Amino acid sequence: MSPFNTPAPLDGTSPGKATAALAEPVQKVTARWVTGLVLVNVGINAAFFGPINVFIGQQAISIDAPSKEAILSLVTACGAAVSLVANPLFGALSDRTTSRFGRRAPWVLAGAVLATAALLAMSFSAAVSLMVLFWCLVQLGANAAYAAITAAVPDRVPVIQRGGVGGLAAMGQTLGILAGAVFGAVVSGNFLVGYWLCAGALLLSVLPYLFHRNDPPLPAETAGGFRMGRFLRGFWISPRRHRDFAWAWLTRFLVNVGNQLTIVYLLFFLRDVIGYGDPATGVLVLTGIYAVMVMITAVLAGPWSDRVGRRKPFVIGSSATIAMAGAIMAFFPVWPGALAGAAVLGIGFGAYLAVDFALLTQVLPFAASRGKDMGVINVANSLPQVVAPALALLAVTYGGGYRTLFLTAAAVGLTGAVFVVKIKGVD
C-alpha cells in the first residue's frame, strides 16, 4: 500500500504526475523525522529571538542609549519587512526545486548558512545602518529555512497526526526562544558572544533533519516550465475563492500582533517601568516561565485536538487567553504581575501554536504549492514584526506608555479570537 494519496494538480489547474513529492500523506512520520523538525525550529527561533529580545536592544544601547527604542524598532521592522517577501518567495521556489536531495532540504541548508554568516557579521556592527543590513540578511536566510521546514509538515505528516506534530514543533520554537534568553543571561551584556552562540545553535540544529530528511525529489518534468508572470500571480490567493484560508490568515495575523506587542519592549519594560536590577536576567526568567507553559500546553492541546477531531474551540480559547496576558501586564506593572502575565501568555500561546498550525494545513488551497501557501501564511507571522514595533513605539512614546501598549495587545488578540468562527471548513 502506498503511503500517499493521489496528488493535487501542480499549478492548481491541470493534472500533475503522481509523485511522492506531491501526494497527500497518509502514513505517520517517524520519531526521528519529528526530532529533526523540532531541532530546526529550535535553531531558527534562537537565531530570531535571542537578538530580538536581548542582543539588538543591548547593541542599540551601546550605540545610542537615548534612542534605543527607535533603533530597536527600526532594525526589527526592516528585518521583518524582508521576511514578508522571503518566506513566501522561498516557499514557492522550494515547491519547484528538482534537486536530487529533495525540495525542502536544499533551502534549509542554504538558509541556515546565510543566516549564520549574517549573525556573525552583525556581532561586529558598530553603526545602525550595518545592524539593519545584517539583520535583514539574517531574516532572509532564516526565513528560507523556515519556509522549507514548515512546508515539510503538510508534505509528510497526515492530518490525523498534525496536531501532535504541530505541538512538538511549537515546543521546538519555544526551546529556541528560551535558548536565546539563556544566551542573553549567560553572556552578561556581551552581545558579540551572544550573536555567535545564536549562529552556532542555528547551524548545528539543521544537521539531524538533513541526514534524515524524508524529502522525495520532484521530477523535472513534473515541475514544468517556469513562467515569471504565472509564478508571481501564484502569490495571490483569492479570499473569495478560498474564504477559510483568508480567515485563517487574518486570525493568525491579529493574534501574532497581540503577542508581539506584549513582548517587543520586554527588556525596556523591565528596565524602565518595573526597575528590575538585571533586565536580561529578568527576560530569561519570564521567558523560562513562558517556555515551560508553552511546552506543556502545546504537547497536550495538539494531540487532544487530533483525538477529538476539532480545531476551532482550541484556537478561540487560546487566543482569548493570550489577550488576557496583555491585560495582566497593563494593570499590574510590577514583577509579580510580569510573572503572571508570562505564565498566562505561555498557556495560551502553546495551545494556539499547536492547534492553529494544524488548522492552517487543512485550509491550504493546493497540494502542489504547499511551500508557497504556507509562506503566505507565514507572512501573518512576519508582518506583525513590522506592525507591532511601530504600534509599540507610538503607544509608549505618544499614547500613554506601557499600559496603552498592553491593552492594545489584549484588544487585538481578542479580535483574532472572534474571527476564528468565520472558518467553515474545519470544525
Short mmCIF file of C-alpha atoms in Angstrom, two decimals:
data_model
loop_
_atom_site.label_atom_id
_atom_site.label_comp_id
_atom_site.label_asym_id
_atom_site.label_seq_id
_atom_site.Cartn_x
_atom_site.Cartn_y
_atom_site.Cartn_z
CA MET A 1 0.00 0.00 0.00
CA SER A 2 1.36 3.42 -0.93
CA PRO A 3 1.91 5.84 1.99
CA PHE A 4 0.49 8.66 -0.16
CA ASN A 5 -2.77 9.54 -1.85
CA THR A 6 -3.04 10.98 -5.36
CA PRO A 7 -1.55 14.49 -5.56
CA ALA A 8 -3.35 17.67 -6.44
CA PRO A 9 -2.56 19.42 -9.75
CA LEU A 10 0.87 21.03 -9.89
CA ASP A 11 -0.33 24.52 -10.73
CA GLY A 12 -3.81 24.19 -9.31
CA THR A 13 -5.43 23.91 -12.72
CA SER A 14 -4.04 20.94 -14.68
CA PRO A 15 -3.36 17.33 -13.62
CA GLY A 16 0.17 16.59 -12.45
CA LYS A 17 2.18 13.39 -12.46
CA ALA A 18 1.59 11.26 -9.36
CA THR A 19 4.77 11.51 -7.27
CA ALA A 20 5.63 11.04 -3.63
CA ALA A 21 6.75 14.68 -3.51
CA LEU A 22 3.26 15.98 -4.29
CA ALA A 23 1.00 13.35 -2.78
CA GLU A 24 -1.18 13.78 0.29
CA PRO A 25 0.49 11.78 3.10
CA VAL A 26 -1.39 9.04 4.94
CA GLN A 27 1.46 7.21 6.73
CA LYS A 28 2.60 8.57 10.09
CA VAL A 29 6.06 10.10 10.29
CA THR A 30 8.78 8.59 12.48
CA ALA A 31 10.07 9.95 15.78
CA ARG A 32 13.47 10.51 14.19
CA TRP A 33 11.99 12.73 11.47
CA VAL A 34 9.97 14.71 14.00
CA THR A 35 13.10 15.20 16.14
CA GLY A 36 14.90 16.71 13.15
CA LEU A 37 11.93 19.01 12.52
CA VAL A 38 11.88 20.12 16.15
CA LEU A 39 15.62 20.86 16.21
CA VAL A 40 15.41 23.03 13.09
CA ASN A 41 12.69 25.04 14.83
CA VAL A 42 14.93 25.37 17.90
CA GLY A 43 17.82 26.79 15.89
CA ILE A 44 15.76 29.18 13.78
CA ASN A 45 13.97 30.63 16.78
CA ALA A 46 17.18 31.02 18.78
CA ALA A 47 18.52 33.00 15.81
CA PHE A 48 15.35 35.10 15.70
CA PHE A 49 14.53 35.78 19.33
CA GLY A 50 17.92 35.92 21.03
CA PRO A 51 18.68 39.08 19.03
CA ILE A 52 15.10 40.45 19.11
CA ASN A 53 14.59 40.01 22.86
CA VAL A 54 18.09 40.87 24.11
CA PHE A 55 21.03 41.46 21.77
CA ILE A 56 19.63 44.08 19.38
CA GLY A 57 18.42 46.09 22.37
CA GLN A 58 21.82 45.84 24.08
CA GLN A 59 23.57 46.76 20.86
CA ALA A 60 21.22 49.74 20.45
CA ILE A 61 22.07 50.94 23.96
CA SER A 62 25.80 50.70 23.17
CA ILE A 63 25.35 52.82 20.03
CA ASP A 64 22.83 55.44 21.23
CA ALA A 65 21.13 54.78 24.57
CA PRO A 66 18.56 57.65 24.40
CA SER A 67 17.33 56.36 21.03
CA LYS A 68 17.34 52.68 21.93
CA GLU A 69 13.57 52.16 21.36
CA ALA A 70 13.70 53.79 17.91
CA ILE A 71 16.79 51.78 16.90
CA LEU A 72 15.23 48.51 18.04
CA SER A 73 12.01 49.30 16.20
CA LEU A 74 13.89 50.27 13.01
CA VAL A 75 16.10 47.18 12.93
CA THR A 76 13.37 44.67 13.74
CA ALA A 77 10.84 46.30 11.40
CA CYS A 78 13.28 46.30 8.45
CA GLY A 79 14.17 42.68 9.08
CA ALA A 80 10.51 41.73 9.30
CA ALA A 81 9.82 43.56 6.04
CA VAL A 82 12.41 41.32 4.37
CA SER A 83 10.74 38.25 5.84
CA LEU A 84 7.41 39.31 4.33
CA VAL A 85 8.91 38.69 0.89
CA ALA A 86 11.42 35.98 1.74
CA ASN A 87 9.09 33.45 3.32
CA PRO A 88 6.54 33.05 0.52
CA LEU A 89 9.25 33.51 -2.14
CA PHE A 90 11.47 30.71 -0.84
CA GLY A 91 8.42 28.58 -0.14
CA ALA A 92 7.39 28.93 -3.80
CA LEU A 93 10.93 28.25 -5.03
CA SER A 94 11.13 25.12 -2.88
CA ASP A 95 7.85 23.91 -4.43
CA ARG A 96 9.59 23.90 -7.82
CA THR A 97 13.02 22.64 -6.70
CA THR A 98 14.05 19.44 -8.52
CA SER A 99 17.28 18.68 -6.63
CA ARG A 100 18.06 15.00 -6.01
CA PHE A 101 18.27 15.94 -2.32
CA GLY A 102 14.58 16.88 -2.31
CA ARG A 103 12.59 20.09 -2.48
CA ARG A 104 12.91 21.40 1.07
CA ALA A 105 16.32 20.24 2.35
CA PRO A 106 18.47 22.41 0.00
CA TRP A 107 16.72 25.54 1.21
CA VAL A 108 17.00 24.53 4.87
CA LEU A 109 20.77 24.20 4.44
CA ALA A 110 21.34 27.30 2.29
CA GLY A 111 19.15 29.47 4.52
CA ALA A 112 20.89 28.34 7.69
CA VAL A 113 24.34 29.04 6.22
CA LEU A 114 23.36 32.56 5.11
CA ALA A 115 21.73 33.44 8.43
CA THR A 116 24.72 32.10 10.36
CA ALA A 117 27.16 34.25 8.38
CA ALA A 118 24.95 37.34 8.83
CA LEU A 119 24.70 36.83 12.60
CA LEU A 120 28.48 36.67 12.83
CA ALA A 121 28.80 39.87 10.79
CA MET A 122 26.15 41.61 12.87
CA SER A 123 28.14 40.96 16.04
CA PHE A 124 30.79 43.40 14.80
CA SER A 125 28.39 46.11 13.61
CA ALA A 126 29.02 49.48 15.23
CA ALA A 127 26.50 51.50 13.21
CA VAL A 128 22.73 51.36 12.93
CA SER A 129 22.95 51.01 9.15
CA LEU A 130 25.08 47.86 9.47
CA MET A 131 22.72 46.46 12.08
CA VAL A 132 19.84 46.93 9.65
CA LEU A 133 21.76 45.36 6.75
CA PHE A 134 22.90 42.24 8.54
CA TRP A 135 19.65 41.70 10.40
CA CYS A 136 17.88 41.79 7.05
CA LEU A 137 20.27 39.10 5.80
CA VAL A 138 19.59 37.04 8.93
CA GLN A 139 15.88 37.28 8.19
CA LEU A 140 16.47 36.38 4.52
CA GLY A 141 18.37 33.20 5.34
CA ALA A 142 16.35 32.10 8.36
CA ASN A 143 13.08 32.60 6.50
CA ALA A 144 14.33 30.49 3.60
CA ALA A 145 14.99 27.67 6.05
CA TYR A 146 11.75 28.26 7.92
CA ALA A 147 9.61 28.31 4.77
CA ALA A 148 11.06 24.97 3.70
CA ILE A 149 10.78 23.22 7.07
CA THR A 150 7.22 24.48 7.56
CA ALA A 151 6.15 23.12 4.17
CA ALA A 152 7.67 19.76 5.08
CA VAL A 153 4.85 19.19 7.60
CA PRO A 154 1.91 19.07 5.14
CA ASP A 155 4.28 17.28 2.72
CA ARG A 156 4.97 14.38 5.06
CA VAL A 157 2.52 14.44 8.03
CA PRO A 158 -1.03 13.05 7.71
CA VAL A 159 -3.91 15.17 9.03
CA ILE A 160 -4.56 12.81 11.96
CA GLN A 161 -1.03 13.48 13.26
CA ARG A 162 -0.69 17.20 12.57
CA GLY A 163 -1.90 18.47 15.92
CA GLY A 164 0.68 16.38 17.74
CA VAL A 165 3.49 17.27 15.35
CA GLY A 166 2.40 20.91 15.49
CA GLY A 167 2.65 20.77 19.28
CA LEU A 168 6.17 19.37 19.12
CA ALA A 169 7.16 21.98 16.54
CA ALA A 170 5.78 24.65 18.89
CA MET A 171 7.88 23.12 21.66
CA GLY A 172 10.92 23.46 19.40
CA GLN A 173 10.10 27.09 18.69
CA THR A 174 9.77 27.74 22.40
CA LEU A 175 13.03 25.99 23.24
CA GLY A 176 14.68 28.23 20.65
CA ILE A 177 13.22 31.35 22.27
CA LEU A 178 14.36 30.08 25.67
CA ALA A 179 17.83 29.33 24.31
CA GLY A 180 18.07 32.92 23.07
CA ALA A 181 17.13 34.20 26.53
CA VAL A 182 19.67 31.85 28.15
CA PHE A 183 22.36 33.15 25.81
CA GLY A 184 21.37 36.69 26.79
CA ALA A 185 21.73 35.97 30.50
CA VAL A 186 24.93 33.93 30.21
CA VAL A 187 26.91 36.46 28.18
CA SER A 188 26.09 39.26 30.69
CA GLY A 189 25.65 42.06 28.17
CA ASN A 190 28.34 40.86 25.73
CA PHE A 191 26.10 40.83 22.67
CA LEU A 192 29.02 39.87 20.39
CA VAL A 193 29.30 36.48 22.09
CA GLY A 194 25.52 36.24 22.13
CA TYR A 195 25.30 36.55 18.35
CA TRP A 196 27.97 33.85 17.96
CA LEU A 197 26.05 31.49 20.22
CA CYS A 198 22.88 32.04 18.19
CA ALA A 199 24.78 31.42 14.96
CA GLY A 200 26.26 28.17 16.25
CA ALA A 201 22.90 26.95 17.51
CA LEU A 202 21.29 27.61 14.12
CA LEU A 203 23.93 25.87 12.04
CA LEU A 204 24.10 22.76 14.24
CA SER A 205 20.33 22.45 14.55
CA VAL A 206 19.72 21.67 10.87
CA LEU A 207 22.09 18.70 10.63
CA PRO A 208 19.80 15.96 12.06
CA TYR A 209 17.00 16.91 9.67
CA LEU A 210 19.33 16.98 6.67
CA PHE A 211 20.63 13.48 7.44
CA HIS A 212 17.10 12.06 7.89
CA ARG A 213 15.05 14.39 5.75
CA ASN A 214 12.50 12.03 4.08
CA ASP A 215 12.22 14.56 1.26
CA PRO A 216 11.36 12.87 -2.07
CA PRO A 217 12.72 14.70 -5.13
CA LEU A 218 10.37 16.35 -7.59
CA PRO A 219 10.86 15.08 -11.18
CA ALA A 220 11.85 17.88 -13.52
CA GLU A 221 9.06 17.04 -15.96
CA THR A 222 6.51 17.41 -13.15
CA ALA A 223 7.76 20.89 -12.25
CA GLY A 224 7.12 22.08 -15.80
CA GLY A 225 8.42 25.25 -17.41
CA PHE A 226 8.96 28.45 -15.44
CA ARG A 227 6.92 31.50 -16.39
CA MET A 228 7.54 34.62 -14.35
CA GLY A 229 4.04 36.02 -14.78
CA ARG A 230 2.34 32.85 -13.61
CA PHE A 231 4.87 32.46 -10.79
CA LEU A 232 4.14 35.97 -9.47
CA ARG A 233 0.37 35.63 -9.89
CA GLY A 234 0.51 32.47 -7.81
CA PHE A 235 1.20 34.51 -4.67
CA TRP A 236 -2.31 35.98 -4.83
CA ILE A 237 -4.77 33.62 -3.18
CA SER A 238 -8.27 34.94 -3.73
CA PRO A 239 -10.11 35.45 -0.43
CA ARG A 240 -13.39 34.96 -2.30
CA ARG A 241 -12.46 31.57 -3.71
CA HIS A 242 -10.61 30.44 -0.59
CA ARG A 243 -12.51 32.04 2.30
CA ASP A 244 -11.30 29.67 5.00
CA PHE A 245 -7.69 30.33 4.03
CA ALA A 246 -8.31 34.09 4.16
CA TRP A 247 -9.96 33.99 7.58
CA ALA A 248 -7.25 31.70 8.94
CA TRP A 249 -4.60 34.12 7.69
CA LEU A 250 -6.33 37.13 9.27
CA THR A 251 -6.83 35.48 12.66
CA ARG A 252 -3.19 34.37 12.79
CA PHE A 253 -2.05 37.89 11.89
CA LEU A 254 -4.12 39.51 14.65
CA VAL A 255 -3.10 37.03 17.35
CA ASN A 256 0.56 37.46 16.42
CA VAL A 257 0.25 41.26 16.54
CA GLY A 258 -1.13 40.92 20.06
CA ASN A 259 1.68 38.58 21.07
CA GLN A 260 4.41 40.76 19.56
CA LEU A 261 3.04 43.87 21.27
CA THR A 262 3.32 42.05 24.58
CA ILE A 263 6.97 41.05 24.19
CA VAL A 264 8.62 43.58 21.85
CA TYR A 265 9.72 46.03 24.58
CA LEU A 266 10.02 43.48 27.38
CA LEU A 267 13.67 44.33 28.08
CA PHE A 268 12.86 48.05 28.31
CA PHE A 269 9.68 47.41 30.35
CA LEU A 270 11.70 45.56 33.00
CA ARG A 271 14.43 48.19 32.95
CA ASP A 272 12.38 51.41 32.89
CA VAL A 273 8.97 50.58 34.43
CA ILE A 274 9.44 47.71 36.85
CA GLY A 275 13.01 48.74 37.66
CA TYR A 276 14.33 45.20 37.65
CA GLY A 277 18.02 45.25 38.55
CA ASP A 278 19.21 42.92 35.78
CA PRO A 279 16.77 43.22 32.84
CA ALA A 280 18.49 40.50 30.76
CA THR A 281 18.12 38.03 33.61
CA GLY A 282 14.54 39.19 34.07
CA VAL A 283 13.86 38.42 30.41
CA LEU A 284 15.35 34.96 30.99
CA VAL A 285 13.11 34.31 34.00
CA LEU A 286 9.96 35.45 32.21
CA THR A 287 10.91 33.57 29.05
CA GLY A 288 11.57 30.45 31.11
CA ILE A 289 8.11 30.59 32.69
CA TYR A 290 6.56 31.30 29.31
CA ALA A 291 8.50 28.46 27.72
CA VAL A 292 7.50 25.87 30.30
CA MET A 293 3.82 26.73 29.93
CA VAL A 294 4.03 26.77 26.12
CA MET A 295 5.62 23.33 26.03
CA ILE A 296 3.08 21.87 28.44
CA THR A 297 0.02 23.21 26.66
CA ALA A 298 1.41 22.61 23.16
CA VAL A 299 2.13 18.92 23.71
CA LEU A 300 -1.24 18.47 25.42
CA ALA A 301 -3.52 20.54 23.18
CA GLY A 302 -2.12 19.34 19.84
CA PRO A 303 -2.76 15.60 20.35
CA TRP A 304 -6.02 16.38 22.15
CA SER A 305 -7.31 18.22 19.07
CA ASP A 306 -6.23 15.23 16.92
CA ARG A 307 -8.24 12.86 19.11
CA VAL A 308 -11.44 14.89 19.18
CA GLY A 309 -11.08 15.97 15.54
CA ARG A 310 -11.74 19.63 16.29
CA ARG A 311 -9.52 22.71 15.99
CA LYS A 312 -11.60 25.90 16.30
CA PRO A 313 -12.59 25.67 20.03
CA PHE A 314 -8.91 25.29 20.95
CA VAL A 315 -7.85 28.23 18.76
CA ILE A 316 -10.59 30.53 20.10
CA GLY A 317 -9.88 29.69 23.74
CA SER A 318 -6.13 30.03 23.38
CA SER A 319 -6.44 33.37 21.54
CA ALA A 320 -8.58 34.76 24.36
CA THR A 321 -6.02 33.54 26.90
CA ILE A 322 -3.23 35.34 25.04
CA ALA A 323 -5.27 38.56 25.21
CA MET A 324 -5.70 38.08 28.96
CA ALA A 325 -1.92 38.18 29.38
CA GLY A 326 -1.80 41.70 27.92
CA ALA A 327 -4.46 42.87 30.38
CA ILE A 328 -2.48 41.47 33.32
CA MET A 329 0.68 43.31 32.22
CA ALA A 330 -1.33 46.52 31.75
CA PHE A 331 -2.95 46.63 35.19
CA PHE A 332 -0.21 45.02 37.27
CA PRO A 333 3.09 46.60 36.10
CA VAL A 334 5.11 45.02 38.89
CA TRP A 335 7.37 41.97 38.96
CA PRO A 336 4.66 39.54 40.23
CA GLY A 337 2.34 40.86 37.51
CA ALA A 338 5.02 40.22 34.91
CA LEU A 339 5.45 36.67 36.20
CA ALA A 340 1.70 36.04 36.00
CA GLY A 341 1.48 37.60 32.54
CA ALA A 342 4.30 35.40 31.26
CA ALA A 343 2.60 32.27 32.59
CA VAL A 344 -0.79 33.14 31.08
CA LEU A 345 0.80 34.11 27.75
CA GLY A 346 2.59 30.76 27.66
CA ILE A 347 -0.57 28.80 28.43
CA GLY A 348 -2.45 30.49 25.62
CA PHE A 349 0.30 30.59 23.02
CA GLY A 350 1.33 26.96 23.45
CA ALA A 351 -2.15 25.67 22.67
CA TYR A 352 -2.52 28.24 19.90
CA LEU A 353 0.73 27.36 18.13
CA ALA A 354 -0.02 23.64 18.11
CA VAL A 355 -3.66 23.66 17.07
CA ASP A 356 -3.75 26.68 14.79
CA PHE A 357 -0.84 25.25 12.81
CA ALA A 358 -2.82 22.04 12.26
CA LEU A 359 -5.87 24.09 11.26
CA LEU A 360 -3.84 26.08 8.74
CA THR A 361 -2.51 22.97 7.00
CA GLN A 362 -6.12 21.86 6.46
CA VAL A 363 -7.15 25.01 4.56
CA LEU A 364 -4.27 25.12 2.04
CA PRO A 365 -5.65 25.60 -1.50
CA PHE A 366 -3.36 23.22 -3.46
CA ALA A 367 -1.10 20.29 -2.55
CA ALA A 368 1.42 21.20 -5.25
CA SER A 369 2.01 24.69 -3.79
CA ARG A 370 2.23 23.86 -0.09
CA GLY A 371 5.51 25.76 0.32
CA LYS A 372 4.19 28.91 -1.31
CA ASP A 373 0.85 28.73 0.51
CA MET A 374 2.49 28.13 3.90
CA GLY A 375 4.83 31.00 3.04
CA VAL A 376 1.81 33.26 2.51
CA ILE A 377 0.50 32.05 5.88
CA ASN A 378 3.89 32.80 7.44
CA VAL A 379 3.50 36.41 6.32
CA ALA A 380 0.92 36.53 9.10
CA ASN A 381 3.80 35.68 11.46
CA SER A 382 6.24 38.16 9.93
CA LEU A 383 4.02 41.17 9.22
CA PRO A 384 3.27 41.66 12.94
CA GLN A 385 7.01 42.16 13.44
CA VAL A 386 6.66 45.21 11.17
CA VAL A 387 3.37 46.44 12.58
CA ALA A 388 3.95 45.74 16.27
CA PRO A 389 7.19 47.73 16.75
CA ALA A 390 5.59 50.76 15.08
CA LEU A 391 2.44 50.46 17.21
CA ALA A 392 4.56 49.88 20.30
CA LEU A 393 6.66 52.97 19.64
CA LEU A 394 3.51 55.09 19.21
CA ALA A 395 1.88 53.63 22.32
CA VAL A 396 4.91 54.08 24.57
CA THR A 397 6.06 57.46 23.21
CA TYR A 398 2.77 59.19 22.41
CA GLY A 399 -0.12 57.03 23.58
CA GLY A 400 0.25 56.93 27.34
CA GLY A 401 3.01 54.41 27.89
CA TYR A 402 3.15 50.71 28.58
CA ARG A 403 -0.43 50.37 29.87
CA THR A 404 -1.71 51.55 26.48
CA LEU A 405 0.69 49.15 24.79
CA PHE A 406 -0.53 46.09 26.69
CA LEU A 407 -4.23 47.00 26.44
CA THR A 408 -3.81 47.36 22.69
CA ALA A 409 -2.25 43.90 22.63
CA ALA A 410 -5.23 42.46 24.50
CA ALA A 411 -7.80 44.10 22.21
CA VAL A 412 -6.08 42.95 19.03
CA GLY A 413 -5.76 39.39 20.31
CA LEU A 414 -9.44 39.21 21.25
CA THR A 415 -10.41 40.36 17.78
CA GLY A 416 -8.41 37.49 16.34
CA ALA A 417 -10.27 35.04 18.58
CA VAL A 418 -13.63 36.30 17.34
CA PHE A 419 -12.76 35.89 13.65
CA VAL A 420 -11.93 32.18 14.04
CA VAL A 421 -15.65 31.42 13.94
CA LYS A 422 -15.68 32.54 10.28
CA ILE A 423 -13.73 29.43 9.24
CA LYS A 424 -16.31 26.92 7.98
CA GLY A 425 -14.36 24.02 6.50
CA VAL A 426 -12.69 22.95 9.77
CA ASP A 427 -14.53 22.13 13.00
#
